[in-house]
Amino acid sequence: MICFFTVYNQNKYLSTDINVSEITFGNIDAPVNIVLVTNPMCHYCKAAHADIENILNKYNNDVRVTIRFNVMTDEKTKLPYRIASALLAIYYDISPESCKESLSQIYKEGIDREKWLEKWSHLDIAKFDEVLEYEQKWCHQNAINFTPALLINGKQFPKEYDRSDLLFFIDKLSEKFIEESNVNKGQKLVKQYI
């Protein structure tokens, strides 16, 4: 695990906060914050979503997972944009659980995406344009030009490790981030009294 943290700590920190409501699963106050940057048409994103699903099934209380889409916002008629908008609409207008199921469906091998979209055609997807614009802008500003991209507490998951290994690191990551948070709180208290 020391080797993992050595490589992880060498990665540059990126602020993952943006001022829009995104698709989020797990515990909002969790010590481990995962951002998965994805595109509904990305073949490699299928495995990333399966990995995230496994993590949420095992560590739902220990992680917060944000799904961030990197889709072209000037191509509103194209499948990636329409699917991402529909997923946001499902999350906010129906339920997070329905969205989780829909994510699992859309990232399955051999899915008929047009048929999937027809099922959700009654939803108002246009109201999520701003969310997707903010997400794309964040990706551009942070040079996230590929999907899937996985960030853990603002740092990219080390390329030296297989993404599926993250499942085995959650306990240690949680301990590390809780410890760091407690140290930072202690330092702030000391500064207040100096």
Coordinates of C-alpha atoms in Angstrom, one line a residue:
M1 CA 0.0 0.0 0.0
I2 CA 2.9 2.4 0.6
C3 CA 3.9 2.1 -3.0
F4 CA 0.3 3.0 -4.1
F5 CA 0.3 6.1 -1.9
T6 CA 3.8 7.1 -3.2
V7 CA 2.6 7.0 -6.8
Y8 CA -0.8 8.5 -5.9
N9 CA 0.8 11.5 -4.0
Q10 CA 3.0 12.3 -7.1
N11 CA -0.2 13.2 -9.1
K12 CA -1.2 16.8 -9.3
Y13 CA -4.3 17.8 -7.2
L14 CA -7.3 19.0 -9.2
S15 CA -10.2 20.7 -7.6
T16 CA -13.2 18.6 -8.5
D17 CA -15.8 21.0 -7.3
I18 CA -18.1 22.6 -9.8
N19 CA -21.1 24.7 -9.2
V20 CA -23.8 22.4 -10.5
S21 CA -25.6 19.4 -9.2
E22 CA -24.2 16.2 -10.6
I23 CA -25.0 12.5 -10.4
T24 CA -23.7 11.4 -7.0
F25 CA -23.9 8.1 -5.2
G26 CA -22.8 6.8 -1.8
N27 CA -22.3 8.9 1.3
I28 CA -22.0 12.7 0.7
D29 CA -19.8 13.0 3.8
A30 CA -17.5 10.0 2.9
P31 CA -13.8 10.4 3.3
V32 CA -13.1 8.9 -0.1
N33 CA -14.4 11.1 -3.0
I34 CA -14.3 9.4 -6.4
V35 CA -15.0 11.3 -9.6
L36 CA -15.5 9.2 -12.7
V37 CA -15.3 11.1 -15.9
T38 CA -17.1 9.2 -18.6
N39 CA -18.8 9.3 -22.0
P40 CA -21.8 7.1 -22.8
M41 CA -20.2 6.1 -26.1
C42 CA -16.8 5.2 -24.6
H43 CA -16.1 1.4 -24.9
Y44 CA -13.5 1.5 -22.1
C45 CA -16.0 3.2 -19.7
K46 CA -18.0 0.0 -19.5
A47 CA -15.4 -1.6 -17.3
A48 CA -15.0 1.6 -15.2
H49 CA -18.7 1.6 -14.5
A50 CA -18.6 -2.0 -13.4
D51 CA -15.7 -1.3 -11.1
I52 CA -17.6 1.7 -9.6
E53 CA -20.7 -0.4 -9.2
N54 CA -18.7 -3.0 -7.2
I55 CA -17.2 -0.3 -5.0
L56 CA -20.7 1.1 -4.3
N57 CA -22.1 -2.3 -3.5
K58 CA -19.3 -3.0 -1.0
Y59 CA -18.4 0.5 0.4
N60 CA -21.5 2.6 -0.1
N61 CA -21.0 4.4 3.3
D62 CA -17.3 5.0 2.8
V63 CA -17.3 6.6 -0.7
R64 CA -18.9 9.4 -2.5
V65 CA -19.0 8.8 -6.3
T66 CA -19.6 11.6 -8.8
I67 CA -20.4 10.7 -12.4
R68 CA -19.1 13.5 -14.6
F69 CA -19.7 13.4 -18.3
N70 CA -17.3 14.6 -20.9
V71 CA -19.5 15.1 -24.0
M72 CA -19.5 17.7 -26.7
T73 CA -22.1 20.3 -25.6
D74 CA -22.4 21.8 -29.1
E75 CA -23.7 18.5 -30.5
K76 CA -27.1 18.3 -28.7
T77 CA -28.6 15.9 -31.3
K78 CA -25.8 13.4 -31.0
L79 CA -26.1 10.2 -28.8
P80 CA -23.5 11.0 -26.1
Y81 CA -25.2 14.3 -25.3
R82 CA -28.7 13.0 -25.4
I83 CA -27.8 9.9 -23.2
A84 CA -25.9 12.0 -20.6
S85 CA -28.9 14.4 -20.4
A86 CA -31.3 11.6 -20.0
L87 CA -29.2 10.0 -17.2
L88 CA -29.2 13.4 -15.4
A89 CA -33.0 13.6 -15.9
I90 CA -33.5 10.1 -14.5
Y91 CA -31.4 10.9 -11.5
Y92 CA -33.2 14.2 -10.6
D93 CA -36.7 13.6 -11.9
I94 CA -37.2 9.9 -11.1
S95 CA -34.6 8.6 -8.5
P96 CA -30.9 8.0 -7.9
E97 CA -31.7 4.3 -7.8
S98 CA -33.3 4.4 -11.2
C99 CA -30.3 6.3 -12.5
K100 CA -27.9 3.7 -11.1
E101 CA -29.9 1.0 -12.9
S102 CA -29.9 3.0 -16.1
L103 CA -26.2 3.6 -16.0
S104 CA -25.7 -0.1 -15.6
Q105 CA -27.9 -0.7 -18.7
I106 CA -26.4 2.0 -20.9
Y107 CA -22.8 0.7 -20.3
K108 CA -23.7 -2.9 -21.0
E109 CA -22.2 -4.6 -24.1
G110 CA -24.5 -4.6 -27.1
I111 CA -27.1 -2.1 -25.8
D112 CA -29.3 -0.5 -28.4
R113 CA -28.8 3.1 -27.3
E114 CA -31.5 4.6 -29.5
K115 CA -34.0 2.1 -28.1
W116 CA -32.8 2.9 -24.6
L117 CA -33.4 6.6 -25.3
E118 CA -36.9 6.0 -26.6
K119 CA -37.8 4.6 -23.1
W120 CA -36.9 8.0 -21.6
S121 CA -38.1 10.3 -24.3
H122 CA -40.8 11.7 -22.0
L123 CA -38.2 13.4 -19.8
D124 CA -37.2 17.0 -20.1
I125 CA -33.5 16.7 -20.9
A126 CA -32.9 20.3 -22.1
K127 CA -32.9 21.5 -18.5
F128 CA -29.6 19.8 -17.9
D129 CA -27.7 21.6 -20.7
E130 CA -25.9 23.8 -18.1
V131 CA -24.7 20.8 -16.1
L132 CA -23.2 19.2 -19.1
E133 CA -21.6 22.5 -20.2
Y134 CA -20.0 23.0 -16.7
E135 CA -18.8 19.4 -16.8
Q136 CA -17.2 19.7 -20.2
K137 CA -15.6 23.1 -19.3
W138 CA -14.1 21.5 -16.2
C139 CA -12.7 18.6 -18.3
H140 CA -11.2 21.1 -20.8
Q141 CA -9.7 23.3 -18.1
N142 CA -8.1 20.3 -16.4
A143 CA -6.9 18.6 -19.6
I144 CA -9.1 15.6 -19.1
N145 CA -9.3 14.7 -22.7
F146 CA -10.0 11.0 -22.4
T147 CA -12.5 8.7 -20.8
P148 CA -12.7 7.0 -18.4
A149 CA -10.7 9.2 -16.0
L150 CA -10.8 8.4 -12.4
L151 CA -9.9 10.9 -9.6
I152 CA -9.7 10.0 -6.0
N153 CA -9.9 13.0 -3.7
G154 CA -8.8 15.3 -6.5
K155 CA -5.8 13.2 -7.7
Q156 CA -5.9 10.9 -10.7
F157 CA -5.9 7.2 -9.9
P158 CA -2.3 6.0 -10.6
K159 CA -1.8 4.6 -14.1
E160 CA 0.6 2.0 -12.6
Y161 CA -2.4 0.3 -11.1
D162 CA -5.4 -1.4 -12.6
R163 CA -8.6 0.5 -12.0
S164 CA -10.2 -2.6 -10.6
D165 CA -7.6 -2.6 -7.8
L166 CA -9.3 0.4 -6.3
L167 CA -11.8 -1.9 -4.7
F168 CA -9.0 -3.3 -2.5
F169 CA -7.7 0.2 -1.6
I170 CA -10.9 1.8 -0.2
D171 CA -10.3 0.8 3.4
K172 CA -6.8 2.2 3.4
L173 CA -7.8 5.3 1.5
S174 CA -10.6 5.9 3.9
E175 CA -8.2 5.6 6.9
K176 CA -5.6 7.9 5.3
F177 CA -8.1 10.6 4.4
I178 CA -9.8 10.5 7.8
E179 CA -6.3 10.8 9.4
E180 CA -5.3 13.7 7.1
S181 CA -8.6 15.4 7.9
N182 CA -8.1 15.1 11.6
V183 CA -4.5 16.5 11.3
N184 CA -5.8 19.4 9.3
K185 CA -8.6 20.1 11.8
G186 CA -6.0 20.0 14.6
Q187 CA -3.7 22.5 12.8
K188 CA -6.7 24.9 12.2
L189 CA -7.5 24.8 16.0
V190 CA -3.9 25.5 16.9
K191 CA -3.8 28.5 14.5
Q192 CA -7.0 29.9 16.1
Y193 CA -5.4 30.0 19.5
I194 CA -2.0 31.4 18.5

